[in-house]
Each structure stands twice: as C-alpha cells, then as structure tokens.
Short mmCIF file of C-alpha atoms and ligand atoms in Angstrom, two decimals:
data_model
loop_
_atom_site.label_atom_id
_atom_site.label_comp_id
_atom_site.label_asym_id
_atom_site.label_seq_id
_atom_site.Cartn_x
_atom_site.Cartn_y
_atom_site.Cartn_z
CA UNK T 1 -39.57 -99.78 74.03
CA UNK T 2 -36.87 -98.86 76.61
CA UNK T 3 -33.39 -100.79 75.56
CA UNK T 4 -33.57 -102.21 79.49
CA UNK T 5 -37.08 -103.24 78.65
CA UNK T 6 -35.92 -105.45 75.41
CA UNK T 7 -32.86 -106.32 77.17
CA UNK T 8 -34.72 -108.05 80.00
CA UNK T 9 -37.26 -109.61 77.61
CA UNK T 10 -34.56 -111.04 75.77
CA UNK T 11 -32.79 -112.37 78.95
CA UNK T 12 -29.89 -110.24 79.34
CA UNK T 13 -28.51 -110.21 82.67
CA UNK T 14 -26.79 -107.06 82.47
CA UNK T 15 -29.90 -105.36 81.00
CA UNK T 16 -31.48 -106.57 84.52
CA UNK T 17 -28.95 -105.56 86.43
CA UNK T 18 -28.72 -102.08 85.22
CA UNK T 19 -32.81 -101.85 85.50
CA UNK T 20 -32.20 -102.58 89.57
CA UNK T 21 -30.01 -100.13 89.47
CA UNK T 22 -31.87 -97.50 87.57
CA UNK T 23 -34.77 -98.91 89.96
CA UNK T 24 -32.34 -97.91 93.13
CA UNK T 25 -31.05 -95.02 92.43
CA UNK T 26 -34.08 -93.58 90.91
CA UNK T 27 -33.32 -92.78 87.11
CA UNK T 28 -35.67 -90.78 85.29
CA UNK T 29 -36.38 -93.83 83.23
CA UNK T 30 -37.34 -95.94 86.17
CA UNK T 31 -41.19 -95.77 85.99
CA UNK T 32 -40.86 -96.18 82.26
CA UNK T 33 -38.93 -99.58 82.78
CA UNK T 34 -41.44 -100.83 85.25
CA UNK T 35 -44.31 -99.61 83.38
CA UNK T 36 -43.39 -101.85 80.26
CA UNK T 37 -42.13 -104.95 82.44
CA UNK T 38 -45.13 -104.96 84.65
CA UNK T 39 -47.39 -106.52 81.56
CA UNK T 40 -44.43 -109.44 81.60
CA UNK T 41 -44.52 -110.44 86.02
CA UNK T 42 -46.96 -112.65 87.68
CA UNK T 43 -45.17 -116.19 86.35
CA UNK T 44 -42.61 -116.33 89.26
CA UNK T 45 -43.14 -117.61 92.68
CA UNK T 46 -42.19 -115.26 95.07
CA UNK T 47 -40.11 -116.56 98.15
CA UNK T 48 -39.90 -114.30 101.33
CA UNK T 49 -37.23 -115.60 104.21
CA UNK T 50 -36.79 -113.44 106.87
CA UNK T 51 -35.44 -113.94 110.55
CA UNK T 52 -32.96 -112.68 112.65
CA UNK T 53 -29.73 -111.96 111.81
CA UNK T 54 -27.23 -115.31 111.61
CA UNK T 55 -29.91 -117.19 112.00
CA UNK T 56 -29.02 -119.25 108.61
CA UNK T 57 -31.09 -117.73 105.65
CA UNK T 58 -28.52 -117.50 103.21
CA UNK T 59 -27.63 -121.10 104.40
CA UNK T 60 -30.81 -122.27 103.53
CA UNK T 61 -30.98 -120.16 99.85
CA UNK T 62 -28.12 -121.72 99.03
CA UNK T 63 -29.12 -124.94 99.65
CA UNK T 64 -32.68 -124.14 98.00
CA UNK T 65 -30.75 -123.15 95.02
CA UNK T 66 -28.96 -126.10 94.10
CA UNK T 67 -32.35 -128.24 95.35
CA UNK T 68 -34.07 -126.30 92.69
CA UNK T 69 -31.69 -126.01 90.47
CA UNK T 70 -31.35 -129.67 90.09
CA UNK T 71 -34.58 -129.27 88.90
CA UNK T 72 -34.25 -127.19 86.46
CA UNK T 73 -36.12 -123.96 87.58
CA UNK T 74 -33.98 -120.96 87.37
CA UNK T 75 -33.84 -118.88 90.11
CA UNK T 76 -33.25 -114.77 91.37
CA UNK T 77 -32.57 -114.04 95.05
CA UNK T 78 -32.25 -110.71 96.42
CA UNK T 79 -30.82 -110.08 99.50
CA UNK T 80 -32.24 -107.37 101.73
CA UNK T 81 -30.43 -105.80 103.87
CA UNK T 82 -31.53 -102.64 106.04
CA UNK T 83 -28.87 -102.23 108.62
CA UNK T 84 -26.04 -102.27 105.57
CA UNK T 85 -25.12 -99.49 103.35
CA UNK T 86 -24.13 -101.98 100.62
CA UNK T 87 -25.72 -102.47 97.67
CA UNK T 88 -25.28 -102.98 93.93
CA UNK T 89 -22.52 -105.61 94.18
CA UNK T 90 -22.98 -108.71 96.94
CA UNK T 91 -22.38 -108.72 100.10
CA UNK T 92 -19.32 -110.21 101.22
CA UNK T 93 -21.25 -112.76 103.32
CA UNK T 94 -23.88 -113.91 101.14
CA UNK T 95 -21.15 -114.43 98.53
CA UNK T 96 -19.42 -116.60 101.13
CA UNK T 97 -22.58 -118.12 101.19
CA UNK T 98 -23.87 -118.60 98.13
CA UNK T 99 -20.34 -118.78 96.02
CA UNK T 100 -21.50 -122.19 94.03
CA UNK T 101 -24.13 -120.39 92.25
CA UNK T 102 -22.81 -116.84 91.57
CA UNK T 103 -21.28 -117.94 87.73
CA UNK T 104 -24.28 -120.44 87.05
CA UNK T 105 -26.14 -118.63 84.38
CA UNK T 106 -29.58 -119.95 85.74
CA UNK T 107 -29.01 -117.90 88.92
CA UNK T 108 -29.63 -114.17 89.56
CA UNK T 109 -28.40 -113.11 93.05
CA UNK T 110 -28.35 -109.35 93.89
CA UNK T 111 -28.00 -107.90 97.27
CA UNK T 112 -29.70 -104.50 98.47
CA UNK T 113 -29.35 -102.17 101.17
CA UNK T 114 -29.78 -99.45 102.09
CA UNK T 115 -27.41 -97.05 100.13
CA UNK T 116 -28.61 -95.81 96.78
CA UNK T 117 -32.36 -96.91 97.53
CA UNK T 118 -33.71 -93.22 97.32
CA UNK T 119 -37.50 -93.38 98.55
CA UNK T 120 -37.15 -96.82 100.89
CA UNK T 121 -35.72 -99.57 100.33
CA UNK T 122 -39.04 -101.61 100.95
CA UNK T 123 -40.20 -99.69 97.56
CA UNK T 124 -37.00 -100.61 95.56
CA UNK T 125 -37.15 -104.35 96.38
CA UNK T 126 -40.57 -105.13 95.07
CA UNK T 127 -39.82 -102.93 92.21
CA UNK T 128 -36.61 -105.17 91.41
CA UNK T 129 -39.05 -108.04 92.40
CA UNK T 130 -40.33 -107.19 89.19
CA UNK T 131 -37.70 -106.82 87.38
CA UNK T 132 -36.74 -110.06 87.83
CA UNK T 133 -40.20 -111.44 87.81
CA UNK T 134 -40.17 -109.37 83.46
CA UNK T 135 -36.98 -110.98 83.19
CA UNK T 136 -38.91 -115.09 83.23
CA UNK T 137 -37.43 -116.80 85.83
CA UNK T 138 -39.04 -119.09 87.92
CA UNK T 139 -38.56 -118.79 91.51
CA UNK T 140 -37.22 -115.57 93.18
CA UNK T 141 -36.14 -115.60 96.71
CA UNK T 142 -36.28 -112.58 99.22
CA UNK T 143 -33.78 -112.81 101.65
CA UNK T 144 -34.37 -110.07 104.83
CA UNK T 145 -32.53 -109.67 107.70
CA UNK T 146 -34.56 -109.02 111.07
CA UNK T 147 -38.30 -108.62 111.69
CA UNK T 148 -38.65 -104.94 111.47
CA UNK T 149 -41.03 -103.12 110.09
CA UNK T 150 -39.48 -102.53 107.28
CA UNK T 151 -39.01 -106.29 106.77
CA UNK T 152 -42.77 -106.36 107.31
CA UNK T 153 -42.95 -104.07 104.16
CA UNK T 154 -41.29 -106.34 102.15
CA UNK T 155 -42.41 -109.30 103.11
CA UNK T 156 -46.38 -108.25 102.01
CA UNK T 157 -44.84 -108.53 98.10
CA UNK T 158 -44.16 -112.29 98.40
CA UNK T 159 -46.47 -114.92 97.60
CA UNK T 160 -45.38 -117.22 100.49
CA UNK T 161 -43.30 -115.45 103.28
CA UNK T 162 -40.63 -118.34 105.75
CA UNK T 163 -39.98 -116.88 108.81
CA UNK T 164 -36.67 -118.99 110.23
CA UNK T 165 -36.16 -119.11 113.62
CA UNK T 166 -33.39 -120.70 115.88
CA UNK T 167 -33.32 -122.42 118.90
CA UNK T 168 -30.18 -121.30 120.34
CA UNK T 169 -31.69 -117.70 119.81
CA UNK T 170 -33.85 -116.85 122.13
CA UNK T 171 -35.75 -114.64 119.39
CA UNK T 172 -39.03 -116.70 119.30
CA UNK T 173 -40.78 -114.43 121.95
CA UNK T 174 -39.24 -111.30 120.13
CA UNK T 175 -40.42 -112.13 116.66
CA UNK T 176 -44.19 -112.60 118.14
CA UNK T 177 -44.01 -109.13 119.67
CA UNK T 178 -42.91 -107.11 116.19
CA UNK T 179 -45.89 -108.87 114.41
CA UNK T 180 -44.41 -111.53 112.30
CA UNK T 181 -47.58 -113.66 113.20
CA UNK T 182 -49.45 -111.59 110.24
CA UNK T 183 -46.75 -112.22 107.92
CA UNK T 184 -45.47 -116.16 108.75
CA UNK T 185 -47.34 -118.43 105.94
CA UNK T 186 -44.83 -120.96 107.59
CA UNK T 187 -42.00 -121.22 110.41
CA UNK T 188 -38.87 -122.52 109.73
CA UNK T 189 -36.57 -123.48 112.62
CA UNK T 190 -33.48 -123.80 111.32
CA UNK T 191 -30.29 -125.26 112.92
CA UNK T 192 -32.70 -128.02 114.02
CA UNK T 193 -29.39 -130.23 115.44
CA UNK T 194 -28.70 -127.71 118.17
CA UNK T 195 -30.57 -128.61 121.73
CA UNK T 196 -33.95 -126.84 122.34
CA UNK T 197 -35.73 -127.37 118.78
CA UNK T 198 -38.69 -129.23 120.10
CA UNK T 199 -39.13 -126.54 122.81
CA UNK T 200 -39.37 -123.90 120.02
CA UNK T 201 -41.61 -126.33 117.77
CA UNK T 202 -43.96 -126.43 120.73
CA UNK T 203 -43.97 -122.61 121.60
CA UNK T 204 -44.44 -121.71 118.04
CA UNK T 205 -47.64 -124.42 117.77
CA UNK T 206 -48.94 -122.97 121.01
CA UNK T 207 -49.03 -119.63 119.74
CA UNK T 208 -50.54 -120.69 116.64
CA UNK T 209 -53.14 -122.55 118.77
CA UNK T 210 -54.48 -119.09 120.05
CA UNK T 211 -53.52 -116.74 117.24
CA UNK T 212 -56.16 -116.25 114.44
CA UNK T 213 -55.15 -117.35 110.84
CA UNK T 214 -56.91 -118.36 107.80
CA UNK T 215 -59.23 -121.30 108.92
CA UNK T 216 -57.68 -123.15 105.77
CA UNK T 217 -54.28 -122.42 106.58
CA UNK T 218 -52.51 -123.14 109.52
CA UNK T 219 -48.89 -121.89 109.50
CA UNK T 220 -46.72 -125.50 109.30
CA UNK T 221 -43.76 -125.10 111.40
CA UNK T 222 -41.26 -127.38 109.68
CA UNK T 223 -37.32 -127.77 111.04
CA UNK T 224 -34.39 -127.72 108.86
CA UNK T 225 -30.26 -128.01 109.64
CA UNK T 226 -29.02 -126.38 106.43
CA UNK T 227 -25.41 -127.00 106.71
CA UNK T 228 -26.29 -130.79 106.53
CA UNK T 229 -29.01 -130.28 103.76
CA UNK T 230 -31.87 -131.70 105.82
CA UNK T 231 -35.71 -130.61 105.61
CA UNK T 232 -34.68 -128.43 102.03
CA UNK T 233 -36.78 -130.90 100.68
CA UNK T 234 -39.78 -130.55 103.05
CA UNK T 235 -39.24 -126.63 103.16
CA UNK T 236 -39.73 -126.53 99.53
CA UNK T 237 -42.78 -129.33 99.82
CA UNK T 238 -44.44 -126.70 102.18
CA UNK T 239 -43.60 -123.66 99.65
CA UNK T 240 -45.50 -125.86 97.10
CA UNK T 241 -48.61 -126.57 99.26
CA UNK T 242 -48.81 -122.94 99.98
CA UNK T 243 -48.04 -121.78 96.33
CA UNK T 244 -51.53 -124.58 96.19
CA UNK T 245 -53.83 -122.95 98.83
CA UNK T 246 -53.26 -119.39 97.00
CA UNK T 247 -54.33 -120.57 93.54
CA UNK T 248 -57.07 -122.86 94.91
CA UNK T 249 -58.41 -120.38 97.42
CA UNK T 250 -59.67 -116.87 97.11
CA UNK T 251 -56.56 -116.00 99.28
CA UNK T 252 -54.41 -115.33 96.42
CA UNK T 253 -56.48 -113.05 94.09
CA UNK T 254 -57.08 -111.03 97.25
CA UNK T 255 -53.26 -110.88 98.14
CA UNK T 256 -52.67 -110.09 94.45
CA UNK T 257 -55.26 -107.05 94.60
CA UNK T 258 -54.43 -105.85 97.99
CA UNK T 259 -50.43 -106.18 96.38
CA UNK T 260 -51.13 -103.90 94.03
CA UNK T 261 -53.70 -101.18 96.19
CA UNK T 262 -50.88 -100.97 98.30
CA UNK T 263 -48.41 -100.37 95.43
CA UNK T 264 -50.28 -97.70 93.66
CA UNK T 265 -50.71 -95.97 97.72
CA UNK T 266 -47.07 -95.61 97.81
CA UNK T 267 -46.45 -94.19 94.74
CA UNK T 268 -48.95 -91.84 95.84
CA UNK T 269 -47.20 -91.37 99.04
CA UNK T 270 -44.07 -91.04 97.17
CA UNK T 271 -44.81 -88.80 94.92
CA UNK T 272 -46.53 -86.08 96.95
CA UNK T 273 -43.41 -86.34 99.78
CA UNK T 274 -41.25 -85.38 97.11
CA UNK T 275 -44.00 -82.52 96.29
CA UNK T 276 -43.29 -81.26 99.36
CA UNK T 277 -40.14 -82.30 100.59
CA UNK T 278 -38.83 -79.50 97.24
CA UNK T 279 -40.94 -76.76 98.47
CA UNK T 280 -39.82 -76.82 101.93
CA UNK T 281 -36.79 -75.82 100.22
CA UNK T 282 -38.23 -72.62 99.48
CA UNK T 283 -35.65 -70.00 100.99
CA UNK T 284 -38.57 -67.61 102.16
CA UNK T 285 -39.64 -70.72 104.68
CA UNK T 286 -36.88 -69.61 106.59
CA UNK T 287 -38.66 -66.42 108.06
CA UNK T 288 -41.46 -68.56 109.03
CA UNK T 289 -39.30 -71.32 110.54
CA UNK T 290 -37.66 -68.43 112.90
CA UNK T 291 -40.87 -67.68 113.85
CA UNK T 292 -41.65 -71.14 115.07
CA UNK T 293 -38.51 -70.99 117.00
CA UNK T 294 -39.06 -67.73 118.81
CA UNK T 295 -42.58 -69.12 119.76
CA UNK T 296 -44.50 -66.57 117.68
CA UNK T 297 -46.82 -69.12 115.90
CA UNK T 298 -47.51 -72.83 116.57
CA UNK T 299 -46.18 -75.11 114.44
CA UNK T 300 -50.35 -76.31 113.89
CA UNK T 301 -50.72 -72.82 112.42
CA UNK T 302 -47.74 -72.88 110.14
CA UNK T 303 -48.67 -76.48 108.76
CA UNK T 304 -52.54 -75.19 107.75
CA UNK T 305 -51.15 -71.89 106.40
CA UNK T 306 -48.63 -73.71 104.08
CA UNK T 307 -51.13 -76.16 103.11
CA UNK T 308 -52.94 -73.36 102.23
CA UNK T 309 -49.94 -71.32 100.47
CA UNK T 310 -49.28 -74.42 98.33
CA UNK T 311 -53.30 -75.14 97.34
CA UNK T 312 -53.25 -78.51 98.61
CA UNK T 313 -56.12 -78.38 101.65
CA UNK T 314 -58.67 -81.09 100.55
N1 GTP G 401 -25.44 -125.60 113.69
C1 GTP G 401 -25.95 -125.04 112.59
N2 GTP G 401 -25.39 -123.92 112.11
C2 GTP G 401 -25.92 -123.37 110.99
C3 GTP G 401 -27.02 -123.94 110.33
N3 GTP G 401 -27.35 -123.17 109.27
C4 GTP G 401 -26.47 -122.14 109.26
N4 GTP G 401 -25.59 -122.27 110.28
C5 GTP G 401 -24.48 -121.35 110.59
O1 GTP G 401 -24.99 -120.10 111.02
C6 GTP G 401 -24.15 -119.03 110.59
C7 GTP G 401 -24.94 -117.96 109.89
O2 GTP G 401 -25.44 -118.45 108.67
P1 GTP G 401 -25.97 -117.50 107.52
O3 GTP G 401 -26.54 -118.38 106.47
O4 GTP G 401 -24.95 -116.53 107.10
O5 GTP G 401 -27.11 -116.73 108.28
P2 GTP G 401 -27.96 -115.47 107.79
O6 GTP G 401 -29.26 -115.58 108.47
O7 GTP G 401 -27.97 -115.37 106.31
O8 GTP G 401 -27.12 -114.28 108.39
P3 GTP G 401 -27.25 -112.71 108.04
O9 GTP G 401 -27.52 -112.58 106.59
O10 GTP G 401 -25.93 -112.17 108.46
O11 GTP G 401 -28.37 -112.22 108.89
C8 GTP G 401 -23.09 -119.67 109.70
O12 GTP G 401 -21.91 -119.82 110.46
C9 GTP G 401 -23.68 -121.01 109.34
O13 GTP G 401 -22.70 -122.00 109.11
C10 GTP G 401 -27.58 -125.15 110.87
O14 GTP G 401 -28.56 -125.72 110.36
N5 GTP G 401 -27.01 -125.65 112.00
MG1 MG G 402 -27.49 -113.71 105.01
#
C-alpha cells in the first residue's frame, strides 16, 4: 500500500493533503492512490454550492461548518475556483471567510483552481472528492464559483447540489439560461434581508412550475441571510431530506452508477488526448502542417490519414 494511502486511512492530514496534490499535479502515483482509496469513499455526504460570484457561498460554508460542527460531524470543503490560478494553499478570501475553522482539527478546507490541475480541473476535484471521502469524514462541501459549464461538471459528483442565488443580483434569469435547472436539487437565496427576495422566491417557483423534475422531488427553494445565521438550520434540514429521497428512491443508485460511467468515460477521454496530444509532437507533422497551410490538402484529409498513420480508425 502507497504511504499516502495508509496515511489517509490513518487520518493524517498531511498525507491528504499531499494526495490532492499528487491528484493536481498529476504524479505518477496518482491513479495508484485513488485506486486503493476508492474501496474506502461512499460514507460522506457530498455538498455542492454553486452560484455566482459574491453571492455568499463561503458565507454560508462557514456558517454550515460551525452548525455542523456543533454536532459533531467533521467536515472537508473544497473550494473551486475556475477563473483563479490559485491553488494548493487557500484563497485569501475564503480564508477571510472561513478563518474560525482553518486550525480546528475536525475541518479540512482546501481551495482549487485552476493552476496545477493538469487534465481539468472538473477531473481533479472529484478525484480529491475522494480523497477526502478515503480519508472518513462526514460531510464534504463543494464550493464553485459561477454556473459554467465547468461548474456543471462538478456539480454531477455531489450527492445534493445548492444553487444560491441573490436578489440584489439580477442573475436568476442568467442561471436558468446556462442550465442550472438540471443540476439545482434545491435553491438557496441567500442575502434574504436585502429587498426583492420574495420576487426571486416567486420567479424561481414559477420556473419550477413548468420545468420537468423528478415527480418525487420538487426543487425547495429555501432563503437564508448568512451573515446573521438565519435559515443554516433549514438549509441543512433540506440537505437531509434530499440526502432521504436518494437512499429511499431509485434516484440515488442511478446517480451513483451514472457517477461512475461518467468517471471511467473521462479517463478514457483523458487518456487517449494525451495519446495524441504526444504524437502531434512528432517533428515530421510539421511537413504536413505546411501543407495544410499552403492549401494543398484539407485538413479532413490530414485528420483520416493520421488516424490511419497512428492505427487508431475504428
Ligand atoms: N446583506 C448580506 N450580505 C451577505 C450575506 N451573505 C454574505 N454577504 C456578503 O456578501 C459578500 C460576499 O460573500 P462571500 O461569502 O465571500 O461570497 P462568495 O459567493 O463566496 O464569493 P466568491 O467566492 O468570491 O464568489 C461578503 O461581503 C458578505 O459579507 C447575507 O446574507 N446578506
Ligand atoms: Mg467564496
């Protein structure tokens, strides 16, 4: 067994945080890691929160985090963010943020972006997702900036995905468009004392009215004001009756096999890009490329006759 792999087992923060970073940066031991950790995840409920930027999600982690830490569930958040080349560390805001919980020992937080995550950083989050999942604790938040599709991405690996919305932003129209509708399990409208919340409530309900979701599930749309601790309570309520419908439905085994169909296609994906992403380096490509430049062949012609060169036509 990999010294990450006991490491984690045997609760060793630094062990985990080395494994994310292996995980980022693509270490030859990474599949190695997540092959033996992968027997260890499924315990943890998986948190997404996404929403546009400012719009209060590390607010409302931190607040989640000293709701649940009250009661005694330990807790890993990883913030996601696309648009920053930070990673590794925390970023300076979500430290800000979250600074009562960075030395408490039952707290993981981790922030991502987009710097050292070689091969997406959609792929490196739900591998750390495991990671922390191996590593036993009992609630791990995903904190995402935006509603992109790269959000989306991420968002598919959680077991119950928040999407927190503002009424002072404007967004709610925006977030419909980029297909957040597939991924809400439930809205939360956060900064709930600033004029225009009921508006929002009602546009929200309206478009669930016409939208089609799971006949037993109807997306709650709860409001919350994080920087006076209201509605963590109900938010996490609403977690729970979701975290319910999964195990009581057929909804979760199917999430949990689609999950992993869609893990084992990107690694697929993956895996062949890099294939052929090293023999485009091939200097003699060069001629060929000129070619394509001067107008001599079509690029259609190139692709086939490279697919050919390389034995990899079907
Ligand atoms: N009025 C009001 N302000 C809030 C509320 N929650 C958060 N804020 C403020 O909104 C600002 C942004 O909060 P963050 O928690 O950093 O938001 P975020 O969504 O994590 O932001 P990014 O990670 O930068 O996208 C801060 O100034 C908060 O104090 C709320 O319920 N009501
Ligand atoms: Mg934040």
């Amino acid at each position: 067994m990999h010294e990450l792999t006991k490491g984690i087992l045997a609760k060793n923060v630094r062990a985990l945080a080395r494994a994310i970073s292996y995980i980022e940066d693509q270490h030859p031991d990474r599949l190695t890691l997540l092959k033996e950790l992968y027997p260890h995840t499924k315990k943890a409920y998986k948190l997404g929160l996404t929403g546009p930027p400012g719009a209060g999600k590390s607010s409302i982690v931190n607040e989640l985090l000293t709701y649940l830490r009250k009661q005694d569930m330990t807790v890993g958040v990883l913030a996601v963010d696309p648009t920053s080349p930070f990673t590794g560390g925390a970023l300076l805001g979500d430290r800000v943020r979250m600074a009562n919980h960075f030395t408490d020992p039952g707290v993981f937080i981790r922030s991502m972006g987009t710097r050292g995550s070689l091969g997406g950083l959609a792929r490196a989050t739900k591998e750390a997702i495991h990671a922390l999942d191996a590593f036993g604790l009992d609630v791990i938040i995903v904190e995402t900036v935006g509603v992109g599709q790269a959000e989306l991405d991420i968002m598919k690996f959680a077991d119950s995905t928040a999407v927190l919305l503002t009424p002072n932003g404007g967004d709610s129209v925006q977030a419909f468009k980029a297909g957040i509708m597939e991924v809400a399990d439930f809205y939360v409208i956060n900064k709930a004392d600033l004029p225009g919340t009921d508006k929002l409530k009602a546009e929200i309900e309206q478009m669930l009215d016409i939208a089609k979701h799971d006949s037993e599930w109807r997306p709650p749309v709860i409001k919350t004001v994080s920087t006076q601790r209201q509605g963590i309570d109900q938010l996490w309520l609403t977690c729970n009756q979701h975290r319910a419908f999964l195990r009581d439905t057929n909804e979760g085994i199917g999430r949990n096999r689609r999950r992993a169909e869609a893990e084992v296609r990107e690694l697929l994906h993956h895996h062949f890009s890099i294939i052929i992403e090293d023999k485009l380096k091939d200097a003699s490509l060069l001629a060929h490329f000129d070619q394509l430049k001067q107008g001599e062949q079509s690029p259609y012609d190139l692709a086939e006759k490279l697919i050919a060169k390389w034995g990899m036509q079907d």
